[in-house]
Tab-separated table of C-alpha atoms in Angstrom:
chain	number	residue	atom	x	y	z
A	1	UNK	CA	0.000	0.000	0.000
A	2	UNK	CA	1.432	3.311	-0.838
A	3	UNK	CA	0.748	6.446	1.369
A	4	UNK	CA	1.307	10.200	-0.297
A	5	UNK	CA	4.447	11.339	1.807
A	6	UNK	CA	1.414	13.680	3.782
A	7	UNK	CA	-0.374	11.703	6.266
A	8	UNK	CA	2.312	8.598	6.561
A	9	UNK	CA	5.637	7.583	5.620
A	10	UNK	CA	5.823	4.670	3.391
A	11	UNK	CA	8.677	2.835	2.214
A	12	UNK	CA	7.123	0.339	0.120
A	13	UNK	CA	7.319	0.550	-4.178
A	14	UNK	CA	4.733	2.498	-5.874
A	15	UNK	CA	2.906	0.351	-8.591
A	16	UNK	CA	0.202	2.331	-10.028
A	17	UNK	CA	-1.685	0.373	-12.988
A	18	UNK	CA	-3.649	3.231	-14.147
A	19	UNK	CA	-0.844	5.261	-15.011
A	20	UNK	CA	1.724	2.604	-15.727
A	21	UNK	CA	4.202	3.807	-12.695
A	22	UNK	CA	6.154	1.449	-11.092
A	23	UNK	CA	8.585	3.111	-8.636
A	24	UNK	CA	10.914	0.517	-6.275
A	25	UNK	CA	13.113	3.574	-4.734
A	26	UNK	CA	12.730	2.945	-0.585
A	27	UNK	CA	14.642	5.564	0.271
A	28	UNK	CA	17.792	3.198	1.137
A	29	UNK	CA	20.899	4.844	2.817
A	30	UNK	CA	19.402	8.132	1.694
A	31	UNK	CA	16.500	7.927	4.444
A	32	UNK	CA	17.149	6.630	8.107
A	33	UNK	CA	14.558	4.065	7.789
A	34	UNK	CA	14.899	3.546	4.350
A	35	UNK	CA	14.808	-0.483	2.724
A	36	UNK	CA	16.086	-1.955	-0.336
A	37	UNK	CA	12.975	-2.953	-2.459
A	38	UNK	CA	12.972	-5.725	-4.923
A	39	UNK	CA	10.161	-5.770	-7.687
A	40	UNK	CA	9.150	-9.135	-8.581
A	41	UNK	CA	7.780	-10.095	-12.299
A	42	UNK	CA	5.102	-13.069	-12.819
A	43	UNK	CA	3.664	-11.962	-16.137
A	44	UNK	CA	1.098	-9.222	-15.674
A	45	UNK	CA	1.619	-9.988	-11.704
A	46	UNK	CA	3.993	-7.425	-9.640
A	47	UNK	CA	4.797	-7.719	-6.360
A	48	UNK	CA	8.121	-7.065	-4.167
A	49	UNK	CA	10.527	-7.834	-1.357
A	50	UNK	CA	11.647	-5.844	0.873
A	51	UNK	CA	14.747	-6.182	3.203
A	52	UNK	CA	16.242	-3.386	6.229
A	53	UNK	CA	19.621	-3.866	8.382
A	54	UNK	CA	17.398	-2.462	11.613
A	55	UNK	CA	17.095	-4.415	14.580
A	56	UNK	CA	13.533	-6.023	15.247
A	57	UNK	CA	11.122	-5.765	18.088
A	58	UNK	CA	7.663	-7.624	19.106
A	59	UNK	CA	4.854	-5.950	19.761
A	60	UNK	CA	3.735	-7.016	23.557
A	61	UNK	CA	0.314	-5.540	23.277
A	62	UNK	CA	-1.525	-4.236	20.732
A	63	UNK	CA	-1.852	-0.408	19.996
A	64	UNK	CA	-4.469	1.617	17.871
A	65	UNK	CA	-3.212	3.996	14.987
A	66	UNK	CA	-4.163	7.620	15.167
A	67	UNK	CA	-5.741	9.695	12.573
A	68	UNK	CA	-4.771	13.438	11.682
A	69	UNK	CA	-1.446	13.085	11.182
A	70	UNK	CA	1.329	14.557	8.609
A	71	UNK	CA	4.531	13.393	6.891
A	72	UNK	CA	7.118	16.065	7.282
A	73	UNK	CA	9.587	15.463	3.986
A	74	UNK	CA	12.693	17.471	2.650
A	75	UNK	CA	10.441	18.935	-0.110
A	76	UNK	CA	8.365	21.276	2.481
A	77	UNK	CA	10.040	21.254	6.091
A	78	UNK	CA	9.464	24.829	7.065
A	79	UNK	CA	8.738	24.454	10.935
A	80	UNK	CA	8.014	27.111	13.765
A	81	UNK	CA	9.391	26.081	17.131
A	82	UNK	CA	6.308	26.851	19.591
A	83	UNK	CA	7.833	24.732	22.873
A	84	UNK	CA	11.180	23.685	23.739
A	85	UNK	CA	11.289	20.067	25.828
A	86	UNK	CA	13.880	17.813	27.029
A	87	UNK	CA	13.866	15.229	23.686
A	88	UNK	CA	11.143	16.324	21.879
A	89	UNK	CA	9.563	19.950	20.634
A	90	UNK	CA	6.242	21.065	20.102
A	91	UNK	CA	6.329	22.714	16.310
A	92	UNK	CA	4.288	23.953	13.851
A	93	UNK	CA	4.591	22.633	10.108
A	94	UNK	CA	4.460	26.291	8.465
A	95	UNK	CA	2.693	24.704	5.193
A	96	UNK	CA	-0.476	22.635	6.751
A	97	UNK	CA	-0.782	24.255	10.116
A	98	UNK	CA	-0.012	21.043	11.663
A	99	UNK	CA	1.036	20.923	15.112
A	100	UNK	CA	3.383	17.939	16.174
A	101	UNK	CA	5.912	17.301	18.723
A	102	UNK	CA	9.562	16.571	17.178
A	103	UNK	CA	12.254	14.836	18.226
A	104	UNK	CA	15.080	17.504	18.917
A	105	UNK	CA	17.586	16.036	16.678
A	106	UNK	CA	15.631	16.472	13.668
A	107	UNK	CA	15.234	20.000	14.132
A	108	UNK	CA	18.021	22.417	12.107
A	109	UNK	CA	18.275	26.282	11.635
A	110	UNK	CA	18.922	27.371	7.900
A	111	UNK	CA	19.235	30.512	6.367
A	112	UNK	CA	15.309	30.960	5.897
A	113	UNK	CA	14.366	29.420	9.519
A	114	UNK	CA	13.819	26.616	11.585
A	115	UNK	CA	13.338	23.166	9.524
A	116	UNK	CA	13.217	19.472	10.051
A	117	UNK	CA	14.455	16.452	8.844
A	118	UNK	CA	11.420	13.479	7.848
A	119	UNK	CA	9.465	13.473	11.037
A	120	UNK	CA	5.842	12.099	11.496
A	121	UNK	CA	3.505	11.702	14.317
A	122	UNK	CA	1.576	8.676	13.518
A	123	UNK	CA	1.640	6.441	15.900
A	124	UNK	CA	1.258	2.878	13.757
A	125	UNK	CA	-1.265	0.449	14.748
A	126	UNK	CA	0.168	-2.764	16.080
A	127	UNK	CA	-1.127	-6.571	17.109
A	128	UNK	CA	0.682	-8.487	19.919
A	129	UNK	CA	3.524	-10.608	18.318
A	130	UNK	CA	3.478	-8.220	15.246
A	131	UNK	CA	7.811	-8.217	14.238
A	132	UNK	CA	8.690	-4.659	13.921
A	133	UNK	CA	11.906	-2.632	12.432
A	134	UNK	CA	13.670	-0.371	14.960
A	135	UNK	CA	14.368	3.109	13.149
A	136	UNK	CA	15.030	4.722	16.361
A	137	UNK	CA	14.524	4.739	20.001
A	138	UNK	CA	13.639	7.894	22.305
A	139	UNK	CA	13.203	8.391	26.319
A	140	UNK	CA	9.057	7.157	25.819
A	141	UNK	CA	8.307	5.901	22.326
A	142	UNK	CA	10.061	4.430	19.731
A	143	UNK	CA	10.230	4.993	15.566
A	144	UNK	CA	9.145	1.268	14.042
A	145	UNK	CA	8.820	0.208	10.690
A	146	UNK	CA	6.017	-2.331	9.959
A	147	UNK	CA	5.597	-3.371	6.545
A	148	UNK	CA	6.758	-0.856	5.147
A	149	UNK	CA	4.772	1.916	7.065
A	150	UNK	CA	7.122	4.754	9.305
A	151	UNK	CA	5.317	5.597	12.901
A	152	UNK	CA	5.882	5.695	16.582
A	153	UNK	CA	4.921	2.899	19.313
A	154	UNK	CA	4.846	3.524	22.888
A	155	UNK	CA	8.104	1.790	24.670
A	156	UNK	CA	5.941	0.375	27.138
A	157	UNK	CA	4.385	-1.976	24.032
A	158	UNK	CA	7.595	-2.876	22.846
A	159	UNK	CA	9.792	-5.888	23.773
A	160	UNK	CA	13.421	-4.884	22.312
A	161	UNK	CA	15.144	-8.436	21.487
């Protein structure tokens, strides 16, 4: 399934029938939780594999996704800083109006204001036992992977092997 880069992050290939599109690129080395996509031919059939180097979790207990959320990319990452915390801080996405804690690390100052690196606060909707991808771990929640799909879990739902 492929997402539009606004709402959720998706690494997965594009394959787009009406418009004969196929697009494999997941964002490998070039995005921290990138994955090298393979698109596999059966005659008129596509589908692909798709590998990362992260370590894996497992979901402990199951967690719902939430809905209103954005996809901050390098193409429009214009951000106003509204509340400095400890890891994570409160910003403003100067394009949508969306408001959205970010992890401190992603934030930058260039010469036309405060920006951010790919940050996203959807929080991925998980079953017990699901196998996740670690992108990155913070003080309460964690950046997972799951097929393919960029988002946060809660630590507290996360068993790190």
């Amino acid at each position: 399934m492929f997402y539009n880069g606004k709402e959720k992050g998706c690494c997965n290939p594009i394959i787009n029938h009406d418009q004969k599109i196929i697009s494999i690129d997941g964002g490998n080395v070039i995005k921290s939780e990138g994955q090298l996509n393979a698109l596999i031919i059966n005659g008129n059939n596509f589908t692909y594999h798709s590998v990362d180097n992260f370590p894996k979790g497992i979901i402990t207990e199951d967690q719902k996704g939430n809905s209103n959320t954005i996809q901050i990319t390098w193409m429009d990452n214009a951000i106003e800083v509204l509340e400095e915390g400890d890891e994570f801080s409160f910003c403003r996405h100067l394009s949508s109006n969306h408001e959205l804690w970010v992890k401190k690390d992603k934030i930058f100052k260039a010469r036309d204001g405060m920006r951010c690196y790919d940050c996203t606060d959807y929080y991925v909707p998980v079953k017990k036992g699901d196998i996740v991808s670690i992108v990155e771990r913070a003080t309460s929640k964690t950046l997972i992977k799951k097929n393919g799909t960029i988002g946060w879990i809660l630590n507290s739902s996360i068993n790190f092997e």
